[in-house]
CSV table of C-alpha atoms and ligand atoms in Angstrom, one decimal:
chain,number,residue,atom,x,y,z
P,55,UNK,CA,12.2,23.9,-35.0
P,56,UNK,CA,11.3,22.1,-31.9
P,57,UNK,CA,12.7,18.2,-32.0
P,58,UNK,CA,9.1,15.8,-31.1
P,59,UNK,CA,7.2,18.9,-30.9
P,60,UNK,CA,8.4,20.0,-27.7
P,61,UNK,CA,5.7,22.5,-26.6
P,62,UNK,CA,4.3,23.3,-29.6
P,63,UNK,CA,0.3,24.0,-29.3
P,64,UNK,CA,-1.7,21.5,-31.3
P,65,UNK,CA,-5.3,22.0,-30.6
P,66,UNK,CA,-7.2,24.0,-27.8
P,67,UNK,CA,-9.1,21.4,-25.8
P,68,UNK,CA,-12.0,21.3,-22.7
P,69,UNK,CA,-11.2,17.7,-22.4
P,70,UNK,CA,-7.9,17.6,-19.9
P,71,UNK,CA,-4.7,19.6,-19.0
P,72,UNK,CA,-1.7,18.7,-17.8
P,73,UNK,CA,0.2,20.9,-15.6
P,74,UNK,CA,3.9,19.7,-15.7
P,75,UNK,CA,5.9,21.9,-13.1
P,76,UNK,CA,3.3,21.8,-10.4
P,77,UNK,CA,2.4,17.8,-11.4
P,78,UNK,CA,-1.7,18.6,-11.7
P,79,UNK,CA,-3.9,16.7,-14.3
P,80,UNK,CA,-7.1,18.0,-14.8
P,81,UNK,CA,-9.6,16.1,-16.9
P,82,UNK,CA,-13.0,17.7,-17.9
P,83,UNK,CA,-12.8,20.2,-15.1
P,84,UNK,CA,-12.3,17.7,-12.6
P,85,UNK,CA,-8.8,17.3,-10.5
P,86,UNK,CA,-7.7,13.6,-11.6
P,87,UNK,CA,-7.9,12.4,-8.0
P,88,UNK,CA,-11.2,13.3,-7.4
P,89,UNK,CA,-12.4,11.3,-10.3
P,90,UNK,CA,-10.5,8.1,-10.1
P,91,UNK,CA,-11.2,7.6,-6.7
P,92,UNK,CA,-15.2,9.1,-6.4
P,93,UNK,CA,-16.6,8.2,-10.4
P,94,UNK,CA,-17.0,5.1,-12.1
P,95,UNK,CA,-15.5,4.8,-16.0
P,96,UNK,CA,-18.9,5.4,-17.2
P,97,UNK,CA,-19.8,8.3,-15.2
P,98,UNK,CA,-16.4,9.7,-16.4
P,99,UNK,CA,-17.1,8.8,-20.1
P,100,UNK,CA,-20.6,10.5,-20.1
P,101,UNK,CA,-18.7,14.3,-19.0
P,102,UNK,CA,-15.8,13.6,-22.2
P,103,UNK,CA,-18.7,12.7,-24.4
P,104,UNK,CA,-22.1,14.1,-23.3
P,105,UNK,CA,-25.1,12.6,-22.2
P,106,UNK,CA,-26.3,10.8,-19.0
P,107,UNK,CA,-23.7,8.1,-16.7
P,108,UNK,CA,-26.3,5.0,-17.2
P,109,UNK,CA,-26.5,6.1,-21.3
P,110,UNK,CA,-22.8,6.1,-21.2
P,111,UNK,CA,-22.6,2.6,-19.4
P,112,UNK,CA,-25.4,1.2,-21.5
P,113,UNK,CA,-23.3,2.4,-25.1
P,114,UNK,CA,-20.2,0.6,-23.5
P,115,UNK,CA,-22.3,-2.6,-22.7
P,116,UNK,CA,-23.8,-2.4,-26.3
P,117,UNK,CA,-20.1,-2.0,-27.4
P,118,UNK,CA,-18.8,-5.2,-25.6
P,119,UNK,CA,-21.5,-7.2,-26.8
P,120,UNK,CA,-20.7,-5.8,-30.1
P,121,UNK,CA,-16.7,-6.4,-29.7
P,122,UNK,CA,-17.9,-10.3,-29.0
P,123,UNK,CA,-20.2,-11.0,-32.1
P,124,UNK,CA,-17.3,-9.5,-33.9
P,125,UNK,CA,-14.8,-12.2,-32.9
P,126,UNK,CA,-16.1,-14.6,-35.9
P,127,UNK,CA,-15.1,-12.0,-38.4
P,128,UNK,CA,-11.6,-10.7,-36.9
P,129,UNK,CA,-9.8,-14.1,-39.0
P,130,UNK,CA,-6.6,-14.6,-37.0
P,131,UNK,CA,-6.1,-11.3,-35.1
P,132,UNK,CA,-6.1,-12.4,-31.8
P,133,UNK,CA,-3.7,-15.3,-32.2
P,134,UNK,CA,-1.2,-12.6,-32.4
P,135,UNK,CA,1.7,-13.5,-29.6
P,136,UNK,CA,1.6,-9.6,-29.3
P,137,UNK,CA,-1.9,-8.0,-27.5
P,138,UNK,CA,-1.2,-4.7,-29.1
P,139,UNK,CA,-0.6,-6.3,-32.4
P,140,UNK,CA,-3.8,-8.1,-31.5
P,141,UNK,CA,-5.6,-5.7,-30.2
P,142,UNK,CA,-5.0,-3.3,-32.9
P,143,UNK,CA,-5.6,-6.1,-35.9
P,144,UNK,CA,-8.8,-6.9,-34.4
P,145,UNK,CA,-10.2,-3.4,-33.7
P,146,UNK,CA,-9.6,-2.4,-37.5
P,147,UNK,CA,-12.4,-5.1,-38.1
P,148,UNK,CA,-15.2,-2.9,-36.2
P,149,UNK,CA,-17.9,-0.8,-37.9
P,150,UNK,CA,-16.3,2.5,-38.9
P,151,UNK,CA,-19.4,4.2,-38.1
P,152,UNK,CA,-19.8,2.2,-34.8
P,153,UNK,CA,-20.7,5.2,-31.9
P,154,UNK,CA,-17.7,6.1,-29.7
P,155,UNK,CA,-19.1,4.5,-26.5
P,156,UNK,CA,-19.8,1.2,-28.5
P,157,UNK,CA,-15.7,1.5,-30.1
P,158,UNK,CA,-14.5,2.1,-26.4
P,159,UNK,CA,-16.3,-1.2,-25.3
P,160,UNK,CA,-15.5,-3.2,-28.1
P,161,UNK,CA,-12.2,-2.9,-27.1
P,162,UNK,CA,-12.6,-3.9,-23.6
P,163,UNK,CA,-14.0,-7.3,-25.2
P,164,UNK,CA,-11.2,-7.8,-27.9
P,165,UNK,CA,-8.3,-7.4,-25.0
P,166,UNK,CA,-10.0,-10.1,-22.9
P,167,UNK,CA,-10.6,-12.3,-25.5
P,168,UNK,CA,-7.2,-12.3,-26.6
P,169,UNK,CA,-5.7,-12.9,-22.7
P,170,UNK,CA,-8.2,-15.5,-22.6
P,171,UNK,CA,-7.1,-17.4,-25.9
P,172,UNK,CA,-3.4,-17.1,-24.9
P,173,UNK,CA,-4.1,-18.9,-21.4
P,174,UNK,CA,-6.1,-21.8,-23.5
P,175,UNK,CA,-9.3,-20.8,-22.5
P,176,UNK,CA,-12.3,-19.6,-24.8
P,177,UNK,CA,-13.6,-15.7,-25.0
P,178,UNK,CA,-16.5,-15.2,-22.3
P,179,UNK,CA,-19.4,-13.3,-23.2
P,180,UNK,CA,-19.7,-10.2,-21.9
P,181,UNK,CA,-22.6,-9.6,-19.0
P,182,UNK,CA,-23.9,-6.3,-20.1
P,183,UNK,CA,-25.7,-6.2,-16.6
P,184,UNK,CA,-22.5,-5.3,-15.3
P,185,UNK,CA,-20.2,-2.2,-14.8
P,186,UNK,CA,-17.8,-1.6,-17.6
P,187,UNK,CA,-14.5,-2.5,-15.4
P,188,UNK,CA,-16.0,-5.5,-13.5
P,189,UNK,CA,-17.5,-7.4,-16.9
P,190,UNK,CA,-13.7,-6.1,-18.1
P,191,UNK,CA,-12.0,-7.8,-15.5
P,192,UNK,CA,-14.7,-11.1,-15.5
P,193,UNK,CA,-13.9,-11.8,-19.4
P,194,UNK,CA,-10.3,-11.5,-18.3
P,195,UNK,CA,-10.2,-13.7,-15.3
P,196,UNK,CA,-13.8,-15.4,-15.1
P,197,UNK,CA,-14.9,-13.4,-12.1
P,198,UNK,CA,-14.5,-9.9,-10.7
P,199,UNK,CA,-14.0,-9.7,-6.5
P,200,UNK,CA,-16.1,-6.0,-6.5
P,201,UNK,CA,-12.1,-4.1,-4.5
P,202,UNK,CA,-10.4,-5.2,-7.3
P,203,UNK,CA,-12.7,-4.4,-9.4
P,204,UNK,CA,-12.7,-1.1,-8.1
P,205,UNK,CA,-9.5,-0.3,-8.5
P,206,UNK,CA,-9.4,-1.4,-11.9
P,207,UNK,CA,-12.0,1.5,-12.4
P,208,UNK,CA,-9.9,4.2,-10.5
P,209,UNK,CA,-7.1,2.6,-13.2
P,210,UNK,CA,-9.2,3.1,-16.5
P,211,UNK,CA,-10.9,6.6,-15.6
P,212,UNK,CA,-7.0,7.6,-14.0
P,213,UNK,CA,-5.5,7.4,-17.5
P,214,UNK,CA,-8.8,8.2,-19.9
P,215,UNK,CA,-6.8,11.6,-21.2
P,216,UNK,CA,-3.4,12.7,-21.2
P,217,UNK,CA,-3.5,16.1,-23.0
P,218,UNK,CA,-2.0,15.6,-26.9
P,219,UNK,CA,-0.1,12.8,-25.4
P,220,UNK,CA,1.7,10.8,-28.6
P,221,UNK,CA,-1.0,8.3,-29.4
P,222,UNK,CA,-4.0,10.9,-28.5
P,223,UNK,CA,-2.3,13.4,-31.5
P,224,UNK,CA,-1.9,10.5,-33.8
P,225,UNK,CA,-6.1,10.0,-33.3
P,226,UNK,CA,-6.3,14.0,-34.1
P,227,UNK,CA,-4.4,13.7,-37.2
P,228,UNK,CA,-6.2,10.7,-38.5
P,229,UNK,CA,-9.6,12.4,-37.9
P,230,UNK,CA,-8.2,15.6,-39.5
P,231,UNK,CA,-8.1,14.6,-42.9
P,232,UNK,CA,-11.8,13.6,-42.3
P,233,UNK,CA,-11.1,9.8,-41.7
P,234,UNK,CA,-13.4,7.5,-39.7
P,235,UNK,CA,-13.8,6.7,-35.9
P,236,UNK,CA,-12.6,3.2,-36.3
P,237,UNK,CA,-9.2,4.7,-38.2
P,238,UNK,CA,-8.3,7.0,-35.6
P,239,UNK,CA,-8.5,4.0,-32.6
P,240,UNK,CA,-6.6,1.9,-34.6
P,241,UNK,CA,-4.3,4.7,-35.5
P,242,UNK,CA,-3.7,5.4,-31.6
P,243,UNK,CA,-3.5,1.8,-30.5
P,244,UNK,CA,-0.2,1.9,-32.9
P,245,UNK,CA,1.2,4.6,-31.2
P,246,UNK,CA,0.7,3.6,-27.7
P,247,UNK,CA,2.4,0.3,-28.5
P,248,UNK,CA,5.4,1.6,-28.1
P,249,UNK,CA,7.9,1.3,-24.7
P,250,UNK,CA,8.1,5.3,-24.7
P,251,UNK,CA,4.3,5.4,-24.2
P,252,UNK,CA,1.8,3.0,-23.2
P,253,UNK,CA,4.4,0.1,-23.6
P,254,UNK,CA,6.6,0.2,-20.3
P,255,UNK,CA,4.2,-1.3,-17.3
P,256,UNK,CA,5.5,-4.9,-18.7
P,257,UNK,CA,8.7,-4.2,-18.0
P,258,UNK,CA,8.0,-2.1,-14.9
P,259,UNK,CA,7.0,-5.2,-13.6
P,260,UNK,CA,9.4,-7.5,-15.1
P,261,UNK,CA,12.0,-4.7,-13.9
P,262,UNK,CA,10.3,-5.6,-10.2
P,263,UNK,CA,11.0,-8.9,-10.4
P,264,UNK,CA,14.2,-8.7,-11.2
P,265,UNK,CA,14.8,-6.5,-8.4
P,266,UNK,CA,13.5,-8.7,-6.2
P,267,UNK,CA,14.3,-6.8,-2.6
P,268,UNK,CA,14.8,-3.1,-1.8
P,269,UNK,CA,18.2,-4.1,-0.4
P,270,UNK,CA,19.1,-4.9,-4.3
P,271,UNK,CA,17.3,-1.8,-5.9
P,272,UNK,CA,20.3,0.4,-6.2
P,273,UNK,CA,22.9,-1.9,-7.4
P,274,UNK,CA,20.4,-2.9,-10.1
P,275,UNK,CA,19.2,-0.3,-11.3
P,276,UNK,CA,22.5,1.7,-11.4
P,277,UNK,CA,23.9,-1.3,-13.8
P,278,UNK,CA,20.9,-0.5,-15.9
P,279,UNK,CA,21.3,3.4,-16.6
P,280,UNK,CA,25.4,2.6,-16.7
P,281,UNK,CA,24.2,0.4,-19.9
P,282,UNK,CA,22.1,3.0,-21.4
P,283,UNK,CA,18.8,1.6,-20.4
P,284,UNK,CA,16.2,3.5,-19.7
P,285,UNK,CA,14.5,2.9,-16.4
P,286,UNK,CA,10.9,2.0,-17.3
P,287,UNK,CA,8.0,3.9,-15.6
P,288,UNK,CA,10.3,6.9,-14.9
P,289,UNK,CA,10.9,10.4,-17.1
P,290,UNK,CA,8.3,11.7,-18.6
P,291,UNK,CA,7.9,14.6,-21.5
P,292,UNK,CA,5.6,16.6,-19.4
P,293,UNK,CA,6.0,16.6,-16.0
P,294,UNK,CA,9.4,18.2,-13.8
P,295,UNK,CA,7.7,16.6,-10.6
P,296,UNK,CA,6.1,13.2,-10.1
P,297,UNK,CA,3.0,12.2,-12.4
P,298,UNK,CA,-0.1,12.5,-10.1
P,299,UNK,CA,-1.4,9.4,-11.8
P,300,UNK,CA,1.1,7.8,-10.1
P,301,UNK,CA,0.2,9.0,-6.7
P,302,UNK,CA,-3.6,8.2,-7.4
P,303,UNK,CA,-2.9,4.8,-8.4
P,304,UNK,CA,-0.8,4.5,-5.2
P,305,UNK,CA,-3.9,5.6,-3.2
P,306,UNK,CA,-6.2,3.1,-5.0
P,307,UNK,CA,-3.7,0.4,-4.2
P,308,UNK,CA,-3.5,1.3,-0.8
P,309,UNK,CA,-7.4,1.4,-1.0
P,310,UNK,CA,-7.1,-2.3,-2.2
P,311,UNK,CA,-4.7,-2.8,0.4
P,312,UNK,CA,-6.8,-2.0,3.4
P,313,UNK,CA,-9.6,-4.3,2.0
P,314,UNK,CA,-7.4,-7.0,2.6
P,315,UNK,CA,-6.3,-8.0,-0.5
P,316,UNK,CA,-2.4,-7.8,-0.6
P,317,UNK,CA,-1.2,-6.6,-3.9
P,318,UNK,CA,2.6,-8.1,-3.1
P,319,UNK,CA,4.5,-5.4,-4.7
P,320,UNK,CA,4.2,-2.4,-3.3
P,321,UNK,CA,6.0,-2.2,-0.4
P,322,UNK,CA,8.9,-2.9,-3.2
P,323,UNK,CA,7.7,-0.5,-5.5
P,324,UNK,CA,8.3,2.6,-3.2
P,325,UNK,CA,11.5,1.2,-2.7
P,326,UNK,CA,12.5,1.0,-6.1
P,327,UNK,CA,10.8,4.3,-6.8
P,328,UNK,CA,13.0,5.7,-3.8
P,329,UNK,CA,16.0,4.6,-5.6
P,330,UNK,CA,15.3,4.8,-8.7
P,331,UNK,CA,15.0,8.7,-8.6
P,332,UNK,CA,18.8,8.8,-6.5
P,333,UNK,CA,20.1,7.2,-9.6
P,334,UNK,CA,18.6,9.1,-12.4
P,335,UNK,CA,19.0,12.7,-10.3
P,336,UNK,CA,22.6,11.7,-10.1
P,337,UNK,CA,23.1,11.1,-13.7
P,338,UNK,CA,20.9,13.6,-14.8
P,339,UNK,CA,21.0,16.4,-12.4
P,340,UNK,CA,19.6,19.3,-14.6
P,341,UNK,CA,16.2,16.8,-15.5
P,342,UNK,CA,14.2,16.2,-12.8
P,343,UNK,CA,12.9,12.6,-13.4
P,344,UNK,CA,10.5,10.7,-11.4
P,345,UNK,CA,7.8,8.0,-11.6
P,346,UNK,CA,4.9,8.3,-14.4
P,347,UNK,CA,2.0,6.8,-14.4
P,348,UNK,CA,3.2,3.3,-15.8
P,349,UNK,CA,5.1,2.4,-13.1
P,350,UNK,CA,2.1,2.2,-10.6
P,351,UNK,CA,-0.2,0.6,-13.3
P,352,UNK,CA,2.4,-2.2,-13.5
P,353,UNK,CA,1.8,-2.8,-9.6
P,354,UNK,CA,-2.3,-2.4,-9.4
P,355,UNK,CA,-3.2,-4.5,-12.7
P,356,UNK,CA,-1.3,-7.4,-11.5
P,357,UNK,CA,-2.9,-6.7,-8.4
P,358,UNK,CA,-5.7,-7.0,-9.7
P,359,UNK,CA,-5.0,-10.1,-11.1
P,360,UNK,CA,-4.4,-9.2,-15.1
P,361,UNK,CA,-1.5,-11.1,-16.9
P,362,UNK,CA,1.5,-8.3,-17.5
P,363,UNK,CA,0.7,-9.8,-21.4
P,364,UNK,CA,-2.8,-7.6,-21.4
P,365,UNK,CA,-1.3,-4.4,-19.2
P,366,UNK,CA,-0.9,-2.0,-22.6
P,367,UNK,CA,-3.9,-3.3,-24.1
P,368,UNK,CA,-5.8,-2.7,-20.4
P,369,UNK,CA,-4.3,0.9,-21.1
P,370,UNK,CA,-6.0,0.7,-24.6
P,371,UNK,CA,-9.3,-0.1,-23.2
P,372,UNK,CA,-9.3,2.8,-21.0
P,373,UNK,CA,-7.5,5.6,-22.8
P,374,UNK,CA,-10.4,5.1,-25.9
P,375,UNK,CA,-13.1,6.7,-24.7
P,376,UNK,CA,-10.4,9.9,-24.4
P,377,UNK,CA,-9.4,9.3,-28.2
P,378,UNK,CA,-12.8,9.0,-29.3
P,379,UNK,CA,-13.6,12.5,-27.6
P,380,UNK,CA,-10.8,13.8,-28.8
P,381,UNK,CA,-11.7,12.6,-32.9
P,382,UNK,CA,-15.0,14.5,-32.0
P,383,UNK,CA,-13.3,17.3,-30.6
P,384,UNK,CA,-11.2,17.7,-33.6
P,385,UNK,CA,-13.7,17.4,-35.8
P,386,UNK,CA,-16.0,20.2,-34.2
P,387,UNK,CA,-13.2,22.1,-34.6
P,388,UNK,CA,-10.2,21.1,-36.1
P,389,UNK,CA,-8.8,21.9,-39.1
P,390,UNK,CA,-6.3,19.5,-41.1
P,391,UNK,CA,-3.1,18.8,-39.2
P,392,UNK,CA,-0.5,19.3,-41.8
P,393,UNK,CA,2.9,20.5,-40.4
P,394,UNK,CA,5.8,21.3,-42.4
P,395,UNK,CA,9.7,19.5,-42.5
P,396,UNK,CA,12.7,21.7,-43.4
P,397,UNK,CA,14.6,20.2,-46.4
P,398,UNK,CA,18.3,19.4,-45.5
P,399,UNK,CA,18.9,16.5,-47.7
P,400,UNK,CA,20.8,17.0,-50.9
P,401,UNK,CA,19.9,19.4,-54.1
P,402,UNK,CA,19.7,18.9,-57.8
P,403,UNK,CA,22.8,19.4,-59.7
R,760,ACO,N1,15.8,6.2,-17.6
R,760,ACO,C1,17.0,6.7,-17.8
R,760,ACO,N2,17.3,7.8,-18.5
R,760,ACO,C2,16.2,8.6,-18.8
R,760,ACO,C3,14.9,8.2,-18.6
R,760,ACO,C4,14.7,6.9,-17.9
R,760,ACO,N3,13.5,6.5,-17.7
R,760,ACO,N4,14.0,9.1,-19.1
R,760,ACO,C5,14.8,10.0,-19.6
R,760,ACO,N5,16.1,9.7,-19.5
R,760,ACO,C6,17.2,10.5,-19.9
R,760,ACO,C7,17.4,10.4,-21.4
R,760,ACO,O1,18.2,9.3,-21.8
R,760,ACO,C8,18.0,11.7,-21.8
R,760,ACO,O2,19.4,11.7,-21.5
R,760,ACO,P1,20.5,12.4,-22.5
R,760,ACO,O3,20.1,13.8,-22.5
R,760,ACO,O4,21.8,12.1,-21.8
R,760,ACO,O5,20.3,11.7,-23.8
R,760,ACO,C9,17.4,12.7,-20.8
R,760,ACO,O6,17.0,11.9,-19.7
R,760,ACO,C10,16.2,13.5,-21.3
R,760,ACO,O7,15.3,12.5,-21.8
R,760,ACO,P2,14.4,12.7,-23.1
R,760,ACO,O8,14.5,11.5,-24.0
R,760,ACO,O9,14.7,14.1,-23.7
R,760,ACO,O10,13.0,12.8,-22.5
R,760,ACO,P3,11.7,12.7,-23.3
R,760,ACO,O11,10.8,13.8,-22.9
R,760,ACO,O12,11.9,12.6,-24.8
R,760,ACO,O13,11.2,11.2,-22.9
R,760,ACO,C11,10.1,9.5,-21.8
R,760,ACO,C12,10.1,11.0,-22.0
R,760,ACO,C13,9.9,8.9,-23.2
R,760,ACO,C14,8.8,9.1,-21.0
R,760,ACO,C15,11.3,9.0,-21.1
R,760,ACO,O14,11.4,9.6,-19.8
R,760,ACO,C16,11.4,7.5,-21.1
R,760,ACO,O15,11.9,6.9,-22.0
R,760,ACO,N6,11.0,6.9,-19.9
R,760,ACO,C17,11.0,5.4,-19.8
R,760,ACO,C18,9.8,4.8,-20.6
R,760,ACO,C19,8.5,5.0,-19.9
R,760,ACO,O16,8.4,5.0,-18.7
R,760,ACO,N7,7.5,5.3,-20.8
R,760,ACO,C20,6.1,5.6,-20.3
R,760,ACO,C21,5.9,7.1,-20.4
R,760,ACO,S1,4.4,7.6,-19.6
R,760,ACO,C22,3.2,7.5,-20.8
R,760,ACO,O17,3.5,7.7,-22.0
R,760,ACO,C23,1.9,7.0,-20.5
């Protein structure tokens, strides 16, 4: 038995791989640095699901237009205090047989609306004339500077797929028993909720702040892992070296950087990152553990100016269109994903 499926072979996929020991992500035969930095989310969406980059960015505008005349009919979902419990509430209340591209922008549309609503400000339309990230980030913030923009592009197409990462396998399974689209996002939104997948860039950043200084990295962080708390935006399942999303989302803040713009944080973050890995090798000196991608995404989407509130939700918006490939993947080819349990509970009599 392997405990949390530890290398156990789900599916065969074209859509990514992930390459653990040597730290390389490949996603639809493209090294994951190459695409975050060079293509757009759209162009990236039109090579996991087929068909042209300007067909793929005109399915997401039709989708955010859609995910905004849906906000009469999603009742209360977005007055959850929670975006995930929002997000996920208000995403069951799309058309299950709603294309994949138009699903993925939806979604981009929910999350802002529900940022907006908890700053006291009403949802803003989407402009379909723009690109997917810069409409994303002006219904978020009520305009879109065109670096950080930019980098919030390099952020969604950086983590679109993850291999049968926890909440990509829980879309599989869904879609397995011959389920809907709509079941499967909703399904995955669940499962990246939580703080051992898409839920730690929060409290990377909340982490940061704590921190305050690089002088006070050490002290801090050693208290944590003394507690038994995990260091957020470190470890990962996969990977024995550091996450390469992390070093392209280091490049795109740099990229933001040199614009300008300062992002604040990350002269800190390498600190902390430095320090960090001391601690954990010295605690745990047969695993290696470094930074993943969260801990990077923490310092680039407040860069970019998102509330910390909407940074698993932003990961939503731009992991779907790698779920939705993955549904039609699995449905292509698939067959029903029905493991087995051994029994070690009690017998009759
Ligand atoms: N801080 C402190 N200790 C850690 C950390 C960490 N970040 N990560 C792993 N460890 C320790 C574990 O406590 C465990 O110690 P033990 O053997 O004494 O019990 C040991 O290292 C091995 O860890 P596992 O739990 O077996 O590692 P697993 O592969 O199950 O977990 C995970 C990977 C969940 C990412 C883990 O590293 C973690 O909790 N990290 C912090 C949360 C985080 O950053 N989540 C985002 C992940 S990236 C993503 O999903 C997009």
């Amino acid at each position: 038995m392997s405990n949390g499926l530890e290398g156990v072979i789900a599916a065969e996929t074209i859509l990514s791989d992930v390459d653990g020991e040597r730290g390389r992500l490949i996603l639809a035969g493209h090294d994951v640095e190459e695409l975050a930095l060079r293509s757009s989310y759209a162009e990236v969406c039109a090579l996991f699901l087929g068909g042209t980059a300007a067909e793929a960015a005109a399915a997401l505008a039709r989708g955010r237009a859609l995910g905004f005349e849906r906000l009469s009919k999603v009742g209360d979902a977005l007055e959850a205090a929670d975006g995930m419990d929002a997000l996920r509430a208000a995403a069951a209340h799309l058309p299950s047989a709603a294309p994949a591209l138009e699903v993925t922008g939806a979604l981009a549309t929910l999350a802002a609306s529900w940022a907006r609503r908890q700053s006291g400000h009403k949802p803003l339309a989407p402009d379909t004339s723009l690109a997917h990230a810069d409409d994303y980030l002006r219904m978020v913030r009520g305009d879109a500077p065109a670096e950080k923009a930019r980098a919030l592009d390099a952020y969604l197409v950086t983590v679109i797929d993850h291999g049968m990462n926890a909440s990509t396998f829980t879309a599989r399974v869904i879609a397995s028993t011959g389920s809907d689209l709509v079941s499967s996002v909703v399904g995955a939104i669940g499962a990246l909720k939580g703080p051992l997948h898409g839920g730690a860039p929060g409290p990377v950043l909340d982490m940061l702040d704590a921190i305050g200084e690089p002088a006070r990295a050490e002290a801090w962080l050693e208290a944590e892992v003394t507690s038994g708390r995990r260091l957020m935006g470190m470890g990962h399942r996969i990977y024995r070296v550091r996450d390469p999303r992390a070093a392209v989302l280091e490049r795109a803040l740099e990229r933001l950087e040199s614009s300008g713009l300062r992002s604040g944080r990350l002269a800190l973050a390498r600190a902390v990152e430095r320090s960090a890995e001391g601690v954990l090798a010295k605690k745990h000196p047969d695993r290696a553990l470094k930074a993943n991608v969260e801990f990077y995404t923490a310092v680039l989407l407040d860069a970019v100016g998102l509330p910390r509130t909407l940074f698993s939700p932003t990961f939503a918006v731009g992991r779907a269109a790698g779920w939705c490939a993955h549904v039609a993947e699995q449905r292509a080819h698939g067959r029903l994903i029905r493991p087995a349990s051994r029994y070690v509970g009690k017998m009759p009599g």
